[in-house]
């Protein structure tokens, strides 16, 4: 019968490996991976490239030409992650984080999609002017001439404005020859919506009737020579 002190080094090493293998076999498998996609748009239907996803103060992904930023996350189902989005220059970044919750998908080829909006900070506003009876009138913005109506009284003004801005345009009738136009120097106020748009301005002018001066005739008999 072999006594404990007779166990050789080889047998001890084999025993240690067996214990290690048994211990390793009892460890939990690594958490599964989950694919998610952030889809970034500047306006509905317009993808935006260059938006950056941020987690724990680190940039982790950037949207491509299709507006997509793809992530592969590891964790157990139900785990949540918060991501901030930094939009490109001249676009408004969201102020709140986007929360991703890991869920097992039936079709792994269709990962869950998280929409993100980065609206432009500057909007294009086109004012289409139709001035009936107001041909060749200067159009003013901030006291500067920015367009002139044509022979039909039409003109177009393009401005780059911030959403919710207010602005005014005017039709200048101060030049000689326009004294009888009514109204004189009309002004129209506009409000900028959070989208690019075309705004109509329909103005109508009339001519003031000329003043007729009547000269009184003689009141008594007229002497005829």
XYZ file of C-alpha atoms in Angstrom:
225
model
C 0.000 0.000 0.000
C 1.366 3.429 -1.053
C 1.742 5.901 1.728
C 1.148 9.670 1.169
C 4.867 10.431 1.226
C 5.361 7.995 -1.628
C 3.220 10.054 -4.108
C 5.530 11.333 -6.783
C 5.631 14.806 -8.414
C 3.959 13.548 -11.600
C 0.934 12.283 -9.690
C 0.654 15.547 -7.802
C 0.737 17.528 -11.041
C -1.980 15.332 -12.560
C -4.152 15.832 -9.510
C -3.740 19.597 -9.715
C -4.730 19.615 -13.387
C -7.801 17.563 -12.618
C -8.857 19.990 -9.916
C -8.261 22.973 -12.272
C -10.303 21.353 -15.036
C -13.156 20.665 -12.675
C -13.082 24.247 -11.423
C -12.972 25.669 -14.959
C -15.899 23.525 -16.015
C -18.009 25.070 -13.236
C -17.468 28.690 -14.446
C -20.363 30.492 -16.164
C -20.053 31.006 -19.951
C -19.349 34.586 -21.140
C -22.431 36.815 -21.642
C -23.931 36.794 -25.156
C -23.476 39.614 -27.671
C -26.225 41.868 -29.027
C -26.164 44.021 -32.158
C -27.933 47.394 -32.177
C -28.131 50.239 -34.687
C -28.529 53.973 -34.109
C -30.167 55.661 -37.114
C -29.486 59.412 -37.248
C -31.451 61.879 -39.398
C -31.332 65.654 -39.781
C -34.908 65.808 -41.037
C -37.370 62.932 -41.499
C -36.036 60.722 -44.278
C -32.672 62.523 -44.550
C -29.781 60.461 -43.036
C -26.944 62.320 -41.353
C -23.275 61.303 -41.430
C -20.822 62.188 -38.666
C -22.969 61.929 -35.520
C -20.918 60.443 -32.653
C -22.175 58.045 -29.963
C -20.678 58.623 -26.517
C -20.645 56.302 -23.490
C -18.739 56.957 -20.276
C -17.195 60.051 -21.898
C -15.715 57.981 -24.744
C -16.564 58.133 -28.450
C -17.672 54.621 -29.404
C -19.216 54.897 -32.890
C -19.989 57.357 -35.704
C -22.913 57.396 -38.129
C -22.073 56.557 -41.743
C -23.442 57.943 -45.020
C -26.684 56.032 -44.408
C -27.016 57.637 -40.982
C -26.275 54.343 -39.214
C -23.954 53.784 -36.242
C -23.650 50.070 -35.396
C -22.695 48.614 -32.013
C -22.045 45.106 -30.700
C -22.734 44.912 -26.960
C -22.063 42.114 -24.495
C -24.313 41.527 -21.523
C -27.294 39.640 -20.182
C -30.786 40.216 -21.525
C -32.424 43.201 -19.884
C -29.168 45.075 -19.274
C -29.388 48.754 -20.254
C -26.776 51.174 -21.567
C -27.064 54.964 -21.934
C -25.552 56.782 -24.910
C -25.277 60.494 -25.597
C -25.175 61.713 -29.198
C -22.939 64.545 -30.423
C -24.246 65.866 -33.696
C -22.008 67.480 -36.352
C -21.374 71.217 -36.411
C -24.480 73.274 -37.321
C -26.806 70.529 -36.067
C -28.629 70.418 -32.728
C -27.524 67.587 -30.406
C -30.088 65.781 -28.216
C -30.017 66.855 -24.576
C -31.043 63.458 -23.210
C -29.329 60.079 -23.439
C -30.643 57.243 -25.594
C -31.161 54.115 -23.492
C -30.436 50.754 -25.115
C -31.981 47.661 -23.493
C -30.571 44.290 -24.554
C -33.266 42.014 -25.953
C -32.997 38.669 -27.706
C -34.156 39.040 -31.302
C -35.812 36.343 -33.368
C -33.866 37.460 -36.448
C -30.314 38.476 -35.563
C -29.941 39.907 -39.076
C -32.430 42.634 -38.109
C -30.984 44.284 -34.996
C -33.129 46.786 -33.082
C -32.888 50.338 -34.386
C -32.801 53.454 -32.205
C -33.805 56.666 -34.031
C -31.950 59.909 -33.315
C -32.769 63.388 -34.654
C -30.102 66.057 -35.241
C -32.097 68.997 -36.654
C -30.172 71.750 -38.469
C -29.481 74.888 -36.466
C -29.964 76.982 -39.626
C -33.025 76.754 -41.881
C -33.444 77.867 -45.487
C -36.447 80.128 -45.896
C -37.639 81.144 -49.352
C -40.163 83.980 -49.517
C -42.065 83.956 -52.811
C -43.442 87.466 -53.378
C -46.334 88.274 -55.663
C -47.013 92.017 -55.668
C -50.048 92.715 -57.821
C -49.664 96.192 -59.268
C -46.177 96.520 -57.774
C -43.765 96.082 -60.662
C -40.044 96.814 -60.249
C -40.239 97.515 -56.512
C -37.165 96.968 -54.306
C -37.558 94.266 -51.642
C -35.825 95.185 -48.378
C -34.503 93.172 -45.428
C -32.890 94.995 -42.501
C -33.082 98.175 -44.620
C -31.011 96.564 -47.381
C -32.304 95.794 -50.869
C -32.215 92.007 -51.377
C -34.374 91.644 -54.513
C -36.569 93.556 -56.965
C -39.963 92.585 -58.290
C -40.118 91.905 -62.026
C -42.586 93.049 -64.679
C -45.251 90.764 -63.196
C -44.592 91.916 -59.623
C -42.859 88.673 -58.621
C -39.644 88.239 -56.632
C -37.928 85.538 -54.573
C -35.843 86.013 -51.439
C -33.680 83.271 -49.848
C -32.617 83.672 -46.213
C -30.742 81.429 -43.776
C -32.443 81.707 -40.394
C -32.624 79.934 -37.035
C -35.848 78.140 -36.070
C -38.305 80.394 -34.191
C -36.608 83.555 -35.487
C -38.795 86.452 -36.572
C -37.973 88.680 -39.546
C -39.579 91.312 -41.751
C -39.474 92.112 -45.457
C -40.605 95.350 -47.052
C -41.613 96.643 -50.471
C -40.078 100.078 -51.037
C -42.372 102.581 -52.777
C -40.325 105.682 -51.895
C -38.805 106.156 -55.366
C -40.135 108.837 -57.690
C -43.033 107.640 -59.768
C -44.535 105.437 -57.035
C -46.141 108.244 -54.997
C -49.677 107.184 -55.934
C -49.197 103.513 -55.044
C -51.246 102.352 -52.096
C -50.279 101.055 -49.607
C -46.984 102.879 -49.261
C -43.922 100.880 -48.120
C -45.780 97.783 -46.859
C -43.974 95.494 -44.404
C -44.670 91.813 -43.761
C -43.515 89.830 -40.686
C -42.536 86.144 -40.879
C -41.857 83.339 -38.411
C -39.230 80.628 -39.064
C -40.460 77.072 -38.506
C -38.163 74.124 -37.639
C -37.942 73.069 -41.292
C -36.866 74.397 -44.677
C -39.864 75.961 -46.369
C -41.288 78.286 -49.005
C -43.483 81.083 -47.639
C -45.760 83.100 -49.945
C -46.301 86.839 -49.597
C -49.143 88.157 -51.697
C -49.374 91.951 -51.782
C -51.825 94.072 -53.751
C -51.312 97.693 -54.788
C -53.754 100.217 -56.180
C -53.316 103.694 -57.660
C -54.663 106.620 -55.747
C -56.888 108.754 -57.971
C -55.454 112.090 -58.948
C -56.824 115.213 -57.259
C -58.943 117.400 -59.597
C -58.774 121.143 -58.884
C -61.925 123.055 -59.945
C -61.513 126.752 -60.829
C -64.568 128.891 -60.015
C -66.038 130.854 -62.944
C -67.219 134.496 -62.897
C -70.106 135.253 -60.578
C -71.456 138.381 -62.305
C -72.083 139.702 -65.822
C -69.171 139.394 -68.206
C -68.183 142.522 -70.114
C -67.660 141.760 -73.804
C -65.580 144.254 -75.729
